[in-house]
């Protein structure tokens, strides 16, 4: 009887809340599901990216100017003449490079694959290439091939090794893509570039460095889909087990890479990767000290895993071959966390219940991992939607069993007075039978046991013309940020309805987090819930331009009172229709009033 009630609850909930399907762009799975390399890749979950080239020697300075943002773009941003920029090679002598030290730090960080720039857009080859003289062996005093040593050291440390390769952009070559300050675009012959540099170099990389886990193509251009297919078919013959990233272009990669610094808002099937850098730049910049803390890395990693993907995190060694000390320290701290909680990351797939005010979940057959980022004040951790029979709940990596109660629709765990890791203590819930996949359940939990409930706009039900779209902007050059926002709310019919499960009675402050340009500012909108109304006037936040450091604002619009716990719909909409977008709503925040 109890099980039947549970089943009925789940079926009703799912059919009501899945009534509006998730937009196609998020449910599409990436890549080629039959590729043999996908097994290691989807189990790996955590990779290390390394951007290393002549730009590392420059460290964000060209002549008398400092550059912020993507340091590996310095040649382009300074419009440095190719011949002059090439002179940097004469001083590039990374005596501090130690392949074994790099691979050891990577292993201690807990990464399972490492991808390094063989050639970035500047055109300098960081490996021994017969195709050009502009490589580390012939053009620099270093005179050796660091990739030989690094590929071996990675394998010795059980790390899959891969090369990043900029297949189209090459600012050193007259026929390469991108350099229009030295070479006229109309005179370029991209086919010639692919024939004489890109493809022969890719062949060298796939021939001279043992078995590669993957080739990370970047920034496609200059080839038709047929030409791209011919290129990768011929390269595949050299190493059939090697994966090719989706940035080879035309949808021909083996797995899907999201945009730089982008995590999809909902779980995605198939093999995919989010790519972030440790600070604000990919290549080394001496004055960029904005490193993500171990806690931020751990949250990012568990968040990406909770959506089913891999995180590849970038480090930029300097021109001497040394990593920034903060990167070493914080990656090692992440590795320490993984030693205890790695089972909740490696080999997992997305969590079967959506993000909760306390954190996120990942899963394996028969196991749900609860990543507790914030402890509820009453120490009762509520897990909604568990319909399998719970056998036990433990702190992962310990024998410490926690007491819990299971009722239809929710399981509650009693947490101990202190948790071992305030950043993310993982609990493992083992269960019998089948657990429903409720990962895209729209209803979001609100409770006064936490600092606030932050509910992304993606979870709302969209009415009228309102739709959810990706909003892209940047802080510094190339320092991309991506957020999914509600667009096209121009009339009261274009309302967003957030289904909420509010656990506790009391007052909640409603904060709207949105972008709003001049055209949208000073329009009336209203938040409603159970007949309560919070009217507001939109505030100017910044103009919509991807290259502006546009800021989202937090606009507190008022307080709502909840006198009965349970299901409530919160609506956000324009007051009148005037064809102007109200704003681009990123999330709503409900803050318990204390
Ligand atoms: O232009 C590059 C950039 O320098 C960096 O290499 C990133 C890493 O994903 N990829 C390109 C931009 O998407």
Coordinates of C-alpha atoms and ligand atoms in Angstrom, one line a residue:
X1 CA 0.0 0.0 0.0
X2 CA 2.8 2.3 1.0
X3 CA 4.7 1.5 -2.2
X4 CA 1.6 2.0 -4.3
X5 CA 1.1 5.5 -2.7
X6 CA 4.7 6.3 -3.5
X7 CA 4.4 5.2 -7.1
X8 CA 1.2 7.2 -7.6
X9 CA 2.8 10.2 -6.1
X10 CA 5.7 10.0 -8.5
X11 CA 3.6 9.4 -11.6
X12 CA 1.3 12.3 -10.8
X13 CA 4.2 14.6 -10.0
X14 CA 6.2 13.6 -13.1
X15 CA 3.3 14.0 -15.6
X16 CA 2.3 17.4 -14.1
X17 CA 5.8 18.8 -14.1
X18 CA 7.1 17.4 -17.3
X19 CA 4.1 18.8 -19.1
X20 CA 6.4 21.3 -20.7
X21 CA 9.5 19.6 -22.1
X22 CA 12.9 20.9 -21.6
X23 CA 14.2 22.9 -24.6
X24 CA 15.8 20.7 -27.2
X25 CA 19.3 22.3 -26.9
X26 CA 19.7 20.8 -23.4
X27 CA 18.3 17.4 -23.9
X28 CA 20.4 16.6 -27.0
X29 CA 23.2 14.2 -26.1
X30 CA 26.6 14.9 -27.5
X31 CA 28.9 13.0 -29.9
X32 CA 29.4 9.5 -31.1
X33 CA 28.1 7.0 -28.6
X34 CA 30.0 4.0 -30.0
X35 CA 33.5 5.4 -29.9
X36 CA 35.8 3.0 -27.8
X37 CA 37.4 6.0 -26.0
X38 CA 34.2 7.1 -24.5
X39 CA 34.4 4.5 -21.7
X40 CA 37.4 6.0 -20.0
X41 CA 36.3 9.5 -20.8
X42 CA 32.8 9.3 -19.2
X43 CA 34.3 7.6 -16.1
X44 CA 37.1 10.2 -15.8
X45 CA 35.0 13.2 -14.8
X46 CA 38.0 15.4 -14.0
X47 CA 40.6 16.6 -16.4
X48 CA 43.4 19.1 -16.4
X49 CA 43.9 21.6 -19.2
X50 CA 47.2 23.3 -19.7
X51 CA 47.8 26.4 -21.9
X52 CA 51.5 26.8 -22.4
X53 CA 53.3 28.7 -25.2
X54 CA 55.3 31.9 -25.9
X55 CA 52.5 33.9 -24.4
X56 CA 53.4 32.3 -21.0
X57 CA 56.8 34.0 -21.3
X58 CA 55.1 37.3 -21.9
X59 CA 52.9 36.8 -18.8
X60 CA 50.2 39.4 -19.9
X61 CA 52.7 42.2 -20.8
X62 CA 53.5 43.4 -24.3
X63 CA 55.8 46.4 -24.6
X64 CA 54.6 48.8 -21.9
X65 CA 51.0 47.5 -21.6
X66 CA 49.4 45.0 -19.3
X67 CA 46.6 42.9 -20.6
X68 CA 43.8 41.3 -18.6
X69 CA 41.7 38.3 -19.7
X70 CA 42.9 35.6 -22.1
X71 CA 46.7 36.0 -22.0
X72 CA 47.2 33.6 -24.9
X73 CA 45.5 36.2 -27.1
X74 CA 48.1 38.9 -26.4
X75 CA 49.6 38.8 -29.9
X76 CA 46.2 39.4 -31.4
X77 CA 45.2 42.1 -28.9
X78 CA 48.4 44.0 -29.3
X79 CA 48.3 43.4 -33.0
X80 CA 52.0 42.4 -32.6
X81 CA 53.6 41.8 -36.0
X82 CA 54.2 38.1 -36.6
X83 CA 57.9 38.6 -37.2
X84 CA 58.4 40.6 -34.1
X85 CA 56.3 38.3 -31.9
X86 CA 58.3 35.3 -33.2
X87 CA 61.4 36.9 -31.5
X88 CA 59.9 35.9 -28.1
X89 CA 60.9 32.3 -29.0
X90 CA 64.6 33.4 -28.7
X91 CA 64.1 34.0 -25.0
X92 CA 61.8 31.1 -24.2
X93 CA 63.8 28.7 -22.1
X94 CA 61.6 26.9 -19.6
X95 CA 64.4 25.4 -17.5
X96 CA 61.9 25.0 -14.6
X97 CA 59.8 22.5 -16.6
X98 CA 59.8 19.1 -14.9
X99 CA 57.4 16.6 -16.6
X100 CA 57.4 14.2 -13.6
X101 CA 56.6 17.1 -11.2
X102 CA 53.7 18.2 -13.5
X103 CA 52.3 14.7 -13.8
X104 CA 52.7 14.1 -10.1
X105 CA 50.7 17.2 -9.2
X106 CA 48.1 16.3 -11.7
X107 CA 47.8 12.8 -10.2
X108 CA 47.6 14.3 -6.7
X109 CA 44.9 16.7 -7.9
X110 CA 42.9 13.6 -8.8
X111 CA 42.6 14.4 -12.6
X112 CA 42.3 11.4 -14.9
X113 CA 43.3 13.1 -18.1
X114 CA 45.6 16.0 -19.1
X115 CA 45.3 18.1 -22.3
X116 CA 48.1 20.5 -23.3
X117 CA 48.4 23.1 -26.0
X118 CA 50.6 21.6 -28.8
X119 CA 50.0 24.7 -30.8
X120 CA 47.7 27.6 -29.8
X121 CA 46.5 30.5 -32.1
X122 CA 49.9 32.2 -31.9
X123 CA 51.2 29.4 -34.2
X124 CA 54.2 28.3 -32.1
X125 CA 54.6 24.6 -31.9
X126 CA 55.5 23.4 -28.4
X127 CA 56.7 20.1 -29.8
X128 CA 59.3 18.8 -32.3
X129 CA 57.8 19.4 -35.7
X130 CA 59.3 18.6 -39.1
X131 CA 56.7 20.8 -40.6
X132 CA 58.0 24.2 -39.4
X133 CA 61.0 25.9 -38.0
X134 CA 58.8 27.9 -35.6
X135 CA 58.9 25.2 -32.9
X136 CA 60.4 24.8 -29.4
X137 CA 63.2 22.6 -30.6
X138 CA 64.5 24.8 -33.5
X139 CA 63.4 28.3 -32.5
X140 CA 64.1 28.5 -28.8
X141 CA 67.2 28.1 -26.6
X142 CA 65.4 25.3 -24.8
X143 CA 66.0 23.1 -27.8
X144 CA 64.1 20.0 -26.5
X145 CA 60.6 18.5 -27.0
X146 CA 58.8 18.8 -23.6
X147 CA 55.8 16.9 -24.9
X148 CA 57.9 13.7 -25.2
X149 CA 58.7 13.8 -21.5
X150 CA 55.2 14.9 -20.5
X151 CA 53.3 12.3 -22.5
X152 CA 55.5 9.6 -20.9
X153 CA 55.1 11.0 -17.4
X154 CA 51.4 11.2 -17.7
X155 CA 51.2 7.5 -18.7
X156 CA 53.5 6.6 -15.9
X157 CA 51.1 8.3 -13.5
X158 CA 48.0 6.6 -15.0
X159 CA 46.7 9.8 -16.6
X160 CA 45.3 9.8 -20.2
X161 CA 47.3 12.3 -22.3
X162 CA 45.9 14.5 -25.0
X163 CA 46.8 17.5 -27.2
X164 CA 45.0 20.8 -27.7
X165 CA 45.5 21.9 -31.3
X166 CA 44.3 25.1 -32.9
X167 CA 43.5 23.7 -36.4
X168 CA 42.5 27.0 -38.1
X169 CA 43.7 30.0 -36.2
X170 CA 47.4 30.6 -36.7
X171 CA 48.6 34.2 -36.5
X172 CA 52.1 33.3 -37.5
X173 CA 51.3 31.9 -40.9
X174 CA 50.1 34.0 -43.9
X175 CA 47.5 31.4 -44.8
X176 CA 46.4 30.6 -41.3
X177 CA 43.2 32.0 -39.9
X178 CA 42.9 35.2 -37.9
X179 CA 45.9 37.4 -38.5
X180 CA 44.6 40.2 -40.7
X181 CA 47.0 42.8 -39.3
X182 CA 50.0 41.3 -41.1
X183 CA 48.3 39.3 -43.9
X184 CA 45.4 40.3 -46.1
X185 CA 42.4 38.0 -45.5
X186 CA 41.5 38.1 -49.2
X187 CA 45.0 36.6 -50.1
X188 CA 44.7 33.7 -47.7
X189 CA 44.5 30.1 -48.9
X190 CA 43.1 28.1 -45.9
X191 CA 43.3 24.9 -47.8
X192 CA 47.0 25.4 -48.3
X193 CA 47.3 26.0 -44.5
X194 CA 45.5 22.8 -43.7
X195 CA 47.6 20.9 -46.3
X196 CA 51.0 22.2 -45.3
X197 CA 50.7 22.8 -41.5
X198 CA 47.6 21.7 -39.6
X199 CA 47.1 18.2 -41.0
X200 CA 50.8 17.2 -41.2
X201 CA 51.2 18.4 -37.6
X202 CA 48.2 16.5 -36.4
X203 CA 49.7 13.5 -38.0
X204 CA 52.9 14.1 -36.1
X205 CA 51.1 14.4 -32.8
X206 CA 49.1 11.2 -33.5
X207 CA 52.3 9.4 -34.5
X208 CA 55.1 10.5 -32.2
X209 CA 53.7 10.5 -28.6
X210 CA 52.2 7.1 -28.0
X211 CA 48.5 6.4 -27.6
X212 CA 46.6 9.7 -27.1
X213 CA 43.4 9.8 -25.1
X214 CA 42.1 12.7 -27.2
X215 CA 42.9 15.6 -29.5
X216 CA 41.2 18.8 -28.4
X217 CA 40.5 20.7 -31.5
X218 CA 39.6 24.4 -31.0
X219 CA 38.0 27.1 -33.1
X220 CA 37.1 25.5 -36.4
X221 CA 37.1 27.4 -39.7
X222 CA 38.0 27.3 -43.4
X223 CA 36.7 23.7 -44.0
X224 CA 33.4 22.4 -45.3
X225 CA 31.7 19.6 -43.5
X226 CA 33.0 17.1 -46.2
X227 CA 36.5 18.4 -45.9
X228 CA 36.4 18.2 -42.1
X229 CA 35.1 14.6 -42.3
X230 CA 37.9 13.7 -44.8
X231 CA 40.5 15.2 -42.4
X232 CA 39.3 13.4 -39.3
X233 CA 38.7 10.1 -41.2
X234 CA 42.3 10.1 -42.3
X235 CA 43.5 11.1 -38.8
X236 CA 41.4 8.3 -37.2
X237 CA 43.4 5.7 -39.1
X238 CA 46.5 6.6 -37.1
X239 CA 44.8 6.2 -33.7
X240 CA 41.2 4.7 -33.8
X241 CA 40.9 4.9 -30.0
X242 CA 41.7 8.6 -29.8
X243 CA 38.7 10.9 -29.2
X244 CA 38.3 14.1 -31.1
X245 CA 36.6 17.1 -29.4
X246 CA 33.4 18.7 -30.8
X247 CA 35.4 21.8 -31.7
X248 CA 36.7 20.0 -34.7
X249 CA 33.5 21.5 -36.1
X250 CA 30.3 20.6 -38.1
X251 CA 29.0 18.3 -35.3
X252 CA 31.7 15.8 -36.1
X253 CA 33.4 15.3 -32.7
X254 CA 33.1 12.3 -30.5
X255 CA 31.9 14.1 -27.4
X256 CA 30.4 17.5 -26.8
X257 CA 32.3 20.5 -25.4
X258 CA 30.2 23.4 -24.0
X259 CA 31.4 27.0 -24.3
X260 CA 34.3 28.2 -22.2
X261 CA 33.1 28.5 -18.6
X262 CA 29.7 27.0 -19.3
X263 CA 27.7 24.4 -17.3
X264 CA 24.4 23.3 -18.8
X265 CA 21.5 24.2 -16.6
X266 CA 20.0 20.7 -16.5
X267 CA 21.4 17.2 -16.8
X268 CA 22.5 16.0 -20.2
X269 CA 22.9 12.5 -21.5
X270 CA 26.0 11.3 -23.4
X271 CA 29.6 12.3 -23.1
X272 CA 30.4 16.0 -22.6
X273 CA 32.7 18.4 -20.9
X274 CA 32.6 21.8 -19.2
X275 CA 35.8 23.8 -19.5
X276 CA 37.0 26.3 -17.0
X277 CA 40.2 28.0 -16.2
X278 CA 41.6 28.3 -12.7
X279 CA 41.9 32.1 -12.7
X280 CA 40.6 34.6 -15.4
X281 CA 43.1 33.6 -18.2
X282 CA 44.0 30.4 -19.9
X283 CA 47.6 31.3 -20.6
X284 CA 49.8 32.6 -17.8
X285 CA 49.3 36.2 -16.7
X286 CA 51.6 37.3 -13.9
X287 CA 49.1 39.8 -12.5
X288 CA 46.0 37.5 -12.6
X289 CA 45.6 36.2 -9.1
X290 CA 41.9 35.6 -9.2
X291 CA 42.2 31.9 -8.5
X292 CA 39.2 29.7 -7.7
X293 CA 39.4 28.4 -4.1
X294 CA 39.4 24.7 -3.4
X295 CA 35.8 25.1 -2.3
X296 CA 34.9 26.7 -5.6
X297 CA 36.6 23.9 -7.5
X298 CA 34.9 21.2 -5.5
X299 CA 31.5 22.8 -6.0
X300 CA 32.2 23.3 -9.7
X301 CA 33.3 19.7 -10.1
X302 CA 30.3 18.2 -8.2
X303 CA 27.9 20.5 -10.0
X304 CA 29.2 19.5 -13.4
X305 CA 29.1 15.8 -12.3
X306 CA 25.5 16.3 -11.0
X307 CA 24.6 17.2 -14.6
X308 CA 26.4 14.2 -16.0
X309 CA 29.5 15.8 -17.4
X310 CA 33.3 16.1 -17.0
X311 CA 35.1 19.2 -15.7
X312 CA 38.4 20.1 -17.4
X313 CA 40.1 22.8 -15.4
X314 CA 42.9 24.8 -16.9
X315 CA 46.2 25.8 -15.4
X316 CA 48.7 28.3 -17.0
X317 CA 52.3 27.5 -16.3
X318 CA 54.8 30.5 -16.7
X319 CA 57.6 30.9 -19.2
X320 CA 60.0 29.1 -16.9
X321 CA 57.7 26.0 -16.8
X322 CA 56.4 26.6 -13.3
X323 CA 52.8 26.5 -12.2
X324 CA 51.3 29.3 -10.2
X325 CA 51.7 28.3 -6.5
X326 CA 47.9 28.8 -5.9
X327 CA 47.1 26.4 -8.7
X328 CA 49.4 23.8 -7.1
X329 CA 48.0 24.3 -3.6
X330 CA 44.3 24.5 -4.6
X331 CA 44.5 21.5 -7.0
X332 CA 46.2 19.4 -4.4
X333 CA 43.5 20.4 -1.9
X334 CA 40.9 19.3 -4.4
X335 CA 42.7 16.0 -4.8
X336 CA 42.6 15.5 -1.0
X337 CA 38.9 16.0 -1.1
X338 CA 38.7 13.4 -3.9
X339 CA 40.6 10.9 -1.9
X340 CA 37.8 10.8 0.5
X341 CA 34.8 11.4 -1.7
X342 CA 36.1 10.3 -5.2
X343 CA 33.5 7.6 -5.4
X344 CA 30.8 10.2 -5.7
X345 CA 32.5 11.7 -8.8
X346 CA 34.4 9.1 -10.8
X347 CA 32.3 6.8 -12.8
X348 CA 29.1 8.5 -11.8
X349 CA 26.3 10.0 -13.8
X350 CA 23.9 12.8 -13.1
X351 CA 21.9 12.8 -9.9
X352 CA 18.4 11.5 -10.0
X353 CA 16.8 14.3 -8.0
X354 CA 17.3 18.0 -8.9
X355 CA 19.5 20.4 -7.0
X356 CA 18.3 21.1 -3.4
X357 CA 19.0 24.1 -1.1
X358 CA 21.6 21.9 0.5
X359 CA 23.5 20.9 -2.6
X360 CA 23.5 18.5 -5.6
X361 CA 23.4 14.8 -6.2
X362 CA 25.3 12.3 -8.4
X363 CA 24.5 8.6 -8.9
X364 CA 25.6 5.1 -9.6
X365 CA 23.3 2.0 -9.9
X366 CA 21.8 1.5 -6.4
X367 CA 23.5 4.6 -5.0
X368 CA 22.6 8.2 -4.7
X369 CA 25.4 10.5 -3.6
X370 CA 24.3 13.6 -1.6
X371 CA 26.8 16.5 -1.9
X372 CA 26.0 18.6 1.1
X373 CA 27.3 22.1 0.5
X374 CA 25.2 23.7 3.2
X375 CA 23.9 22.1 6.4
X376 CA 20.3 22.8 7.4
X377 CA 20.0 24.7 10.7
X378 CA 17.9 21.9 12.2
X379 CA 20.3 19.2 10.9
X380 CA 17.5 17.4 9.2
X381 CA 18.4 16.9 5.5
X382 CA 15.4 16.4 3.4
X383 CA 15.7 14.4 0.1
X384 CA 12.5 14.7 -1.9
X385 CA 11.3 12.2 -4.5
X386 CA 13.1 9.0 -3.2
X387 CA 10.8 6.2 -4.4
X388 CA 13.3 3.3 -4.1
X389 CA 13.6 1.4 -0.8
X390 CA 16.4 3.1 1.1
X391 CA 18.8 0.6 2.8
X392 CA 21.3 2.9 4.4
X393 CA 22.7 6.4 4.5
X394 CA 26.4 6.9 5.4
X395 CA 29.0 9.6 5.3
X396 CA 31.0 8.5 2.3
X397 CA 34.3 6.9 3.0
X398 CA 33.3 6.1 6.6
X399 CA 31.2 3.4 8.3
X400 CA 29.2 6.2 10.0
X401 CA 25.6 5.2 9.4
X402 CA 23.0 8.0 9.8
X403 CA 19.5 7.6 11.0
X404 CA 16.8 8.4 8.5
X405 CA 13.0 8.2 8.0
X406 CA 11.4 7.4 4.7
X407 CA 7.9 8.5 3.8
X408 CA 6.1 8.7 0.5
X409 CA 7.7 11.5 -1.4
X410 CA 10.5 12.3 1.0
X411 CA 13.3 10.9 3.0
X412 CA 14.9 12.8 5.9
X413 CA 18.4 12.2 7.3
X414 CA 19.5 13.2 10.7
X415 CA 22.9 14.8 10.3
X416 CA 25.5 14.7 13.1
X417 CA 26.4 17.8 15.0
X418 CA 29.4 18.4 12.8
X419 CA 30.1 17.2 9.3
X420 CA 33.7 16.3 8.3
X421 CA 34.0 18.8 5.4
X422 CA 32.1 22.1 5.5
X423 CA 32.8 22.6 1.8
X424 CA 31.1 19.4 0.7
X425 CA 30.5 16.4 2.8
X426 CA 29.1 13.6 0.7
X427 CA 26.6 11.1 2.0
X428 CA 25.9 7.9 0.2
X429 CA 22.4 6.6 0.1
X430 CA 22.1 2.9 -0.9
X431 CA 18.8 1.6 -2.1
X432 CA 17.0 -1.5 -3.4
X433 CA 14.9 -1.5 -6.6
X434 CA 14.4 1.3 -9.1
X435 CA 14.7 5.0 -8.3
X436 CA 12.8 7.2 -10.7
X437 CA 14.8 9.8 -12.7
X438 CA 13.4 13.0 -11.3
X439 CA 16.4 15.1 -12.3
X440 CA 14.3 17.5 -14.4
X441 CA 11.5 17.9 -11.8
X442 CA 10.5 21.5 -12.0
X443 CA 9.3 21.9 -8.4
X444 CA 12.0 23.5 -6.3
X445 CA 12.3 23.3 -2.5
X446 CA 12.3 26.4 -0.3
X447 CA 13.0 26.2 3.4
X448 CA 14.0 28.5 6.2
X449 CA 16.6 26.1 7.3
X450 CA 19.0 27.6 4.7
X451 CA 20.4 31.0 4.0
X452 CA 18.3 31.3 0.8
X453 CA 16.7 29.3 -2.0
X454 CA 18.2 30.3 -5.3
X455 CA 16.0 29.1 -8.1
X456 CA 17.3 29.4 -11.7
X457 CA 14.8 30.7 -14.3
X458 CA 15.2 27.5 -16.3
X459 CA 12.9 25.7 -13.8
X460 CA 9.9 28.0 -14.3
X461 CA 7.0 27.1 -16.5
X462 CA 7.1 29.5 -19.5
X463 CA 3.9 31.0 -20.7
X464 CA 3.1 33.0 -23.8
X465 CA 6.2 34.2 -25.7
X466 CA 8.6 33.8 -22.8
X467 CA 11.5 31.5 -23.4
X468 CA 14.7 30.4 -21.8
X469 CA 17.9 31.2 -23.7
X470 CA 21.6 31.3 -23.1
X471 CA 22.9 34.8 -22.2
X472 CA 26.6 35.2 -22.8
X473 CA 28.8 38.0 -21.6
X474 CA 32.3 38.6 -20.4
X475 CA 34.2 40.3 -17.6
X476 CA 37.6 40.6 -19.2
X477 CA 38.5 39.8 -22.8
X478 CA 37.7 36.1 -23.4
X479 CA 36.6 35.6 -19.8
X480 CA 33.2 34.3 -20.8
X481 CA 30.3 33.9 -18.5
X482 CA 27.1 32.1 -19.5
X483 CA 23.7 32.1 -17.9
X484 CA 20.4 30.8 -18.9
X485 CA 17.8 33.6 -18.6
X486 CA 14.1 34.1 -19.4
X487 CA 13.8 36.2 -22.5
X488 CA 10.8 37.8 -24.4
X489 CA 8.6 38.6 -21.4
X490 CA 6.9 41.6 -23.0
X491 CA 3.2 41.2 -21.9
X492 CA 1.3 39.9 -18.8
X493 CA 0.6 36.6 -20.8
X494 CA 4.4 36.0 -20.9
X495 CA 4.4 35.0 -17.3
X496 CA 7.0 32.7 -15.6
X497 CA 5.5 30.4 -13.0
X498 CA 7.8 28.8 -10.5
X499 CA 6.3 25.7 -8.8
X500 CA 7.7 25.7 -5.3
X501 CA 7.5 23.3 -2.4
X502 CA 7.8 25.6 0.6
X503 CA 8.7 23.6 3.7
X504 CA 8.3 26.3 6.4
X505 CA 5.8 29.0 7.2
X506 CA 7.0 32.5 7.7
X507 CA 8.2 35.5 5.7
X508 CA 10.5 35.3 2.7
X509 CA 12.2 38.2 1.0
X510 CA 11.9 37.9 -2.8
X511 CA 15.0 39.0 -4.8
X512 CA 15.0 39.0 -8.5
X513 CA 18.4 38.5 -10.2
X514 CA 18.3 39.9 -13.7
X515 CA 20.1 41.7 -16.5
X516 CA 18.3 44.8 -17.8
X517 CA 19.4 47.3 -20.5
X518 CA 18.3 50.9 -21.1
X519 CA 15.4 49.9 -23.3
X520 CA 14.0 47.6 -20.6
X521 CA 14.6 49.7 -17.6
X522 CA 11.8 51.5 -15.6
X523 CA 9.0 49.1 -16.6
X524 CA 6.5 47.7 -14.2
X525 CA 6.4 44.1 -13.3
X526 CA 4.8 42.1 -10.5
X527 CA 5.5 39.0 -8.4
X528 CA 2.4 37.2 -7.2
X529 CA 1.8 34.2 -4.9
X530 CA -1.5 33.2 -3.3
X531 CA -3.1 36.6 -4.0
X532 CA -0.1 38.5 -2.5
X533 CA 1.3 41.0 -5.0
X534 CA 4.8 42.6 -5.1
X535 CA 4.9 45.3 -7.8
X536 CA 8.3 46.5 -8.9
X537 CA 10.0 48.8 -11.4
X538 CA 12.8 47.3 -13.4
X539 CA 16.3 48.8 -12.7
X540 CA 18.9 49.5 -15.3
X541 CA 21.8 47.0 -14.9
X542 CA 23.9 47.5 -18.1
X543 CA 23.5 47.4 -21.8
X544 CA 23.4 44.0 -23.6
X545 CA 26.7 43.6 -25.3
X546 CA 28.7 40.4 -24.9
X547 CA 31.9 42.4 -24.5
X548 CA 30.6 44.6 -21.8
X549 CA 31.3 43.5 -18.2
X550 CA 27.5 43.6 -17.8
X551 CA 26.4 43.0 -14.2
X552 CA 23.3 41.2 -13.2
X553 CA 21.6 43.0 -10.3
X554 CA 19.9 41.7 -7.2
X555 CA 16.7 43.6 -6.9
X556 CA 14.8 42.9 -3.7
X557 CA 11.1 43.5 -4.6
X558 CA 9.4 42.7 -1.3
X559 CA 8.3 40.2 1.3
X560 CA 5.8 37.3 0.9
X561 CA 4.2 35.6 3.8
X562 CA 3.6 31.8 3.8
X563 CA 1.0 30.6 6.3
X564 CA 0.8 27.0 5.0
X565 CA 3.7 24.8 4.0
X566 CA 3.3 22.9 0.8
X567 CA 3.0 23.5 -3.0
X568 CA 2.8 27.1 -4.1
X569 CA 3.2 28.8 -7.5
X570 CA 5.2 32.0 -7.6
X571 CA 4.5 34.1 -10.8
X572 CA 6.7 36.8 -12.3
X573 CA 5.3 38.9 -15.2
X574 CA 5.1 42.3 -16.8
X575 CA 2.2 44.5 -15.7
X576 CA 1.3 45.7 -19.2
X577 CA 2.2 44.9 -22.8
X578 CA 4.3 47.4 -24.7
X579 CA 6.5 45.1 -26.8
X580 CA 9.5 45.8 -24.7
X581 CA 11.2 42.9 -22.9
X582 CA 10.8 43.3 -19.1
X583 CA 14.3 42.1 -18.3
X584 CA 16.3 38.9 -18.6
X585 CA 15.6 37.0 -15.5
X586 CA 18.4 34.7 -14.4
X587 CA 17.0 33.4 -11.1
X588 CA 14.7 34.2 -8.2
X589 CA 16.0 34.2 -4.6
X590 CA 13.8 33.5 -1.6
X591 CA 15.5 34.6 1.6
X592 CA 13.9 33.6 4.9
X593 CA 13.4 36.7 7.1
X594 CA 15.1 36.1 10.4
Ligands
LIG1 O1 40.4 31.1 -28.2 C1 40.6 30.0 -27.4 C2 41.1 30.4 -26.0 O2 42.3 31.0 -26.1 C3 41.2 29.1 -25.2 O3 42.1 28.3 -25.7 C4 39.9 28.5 -25.1 C5 39.8 27.2 -24.2 O4 38.6 26.6 -24.4 N1 39.4 28.1 -26.4 C6 39.3 29.2 -27.3 C7 38.1 30.0 -27.2 O5 37.0 29.2 -27.1

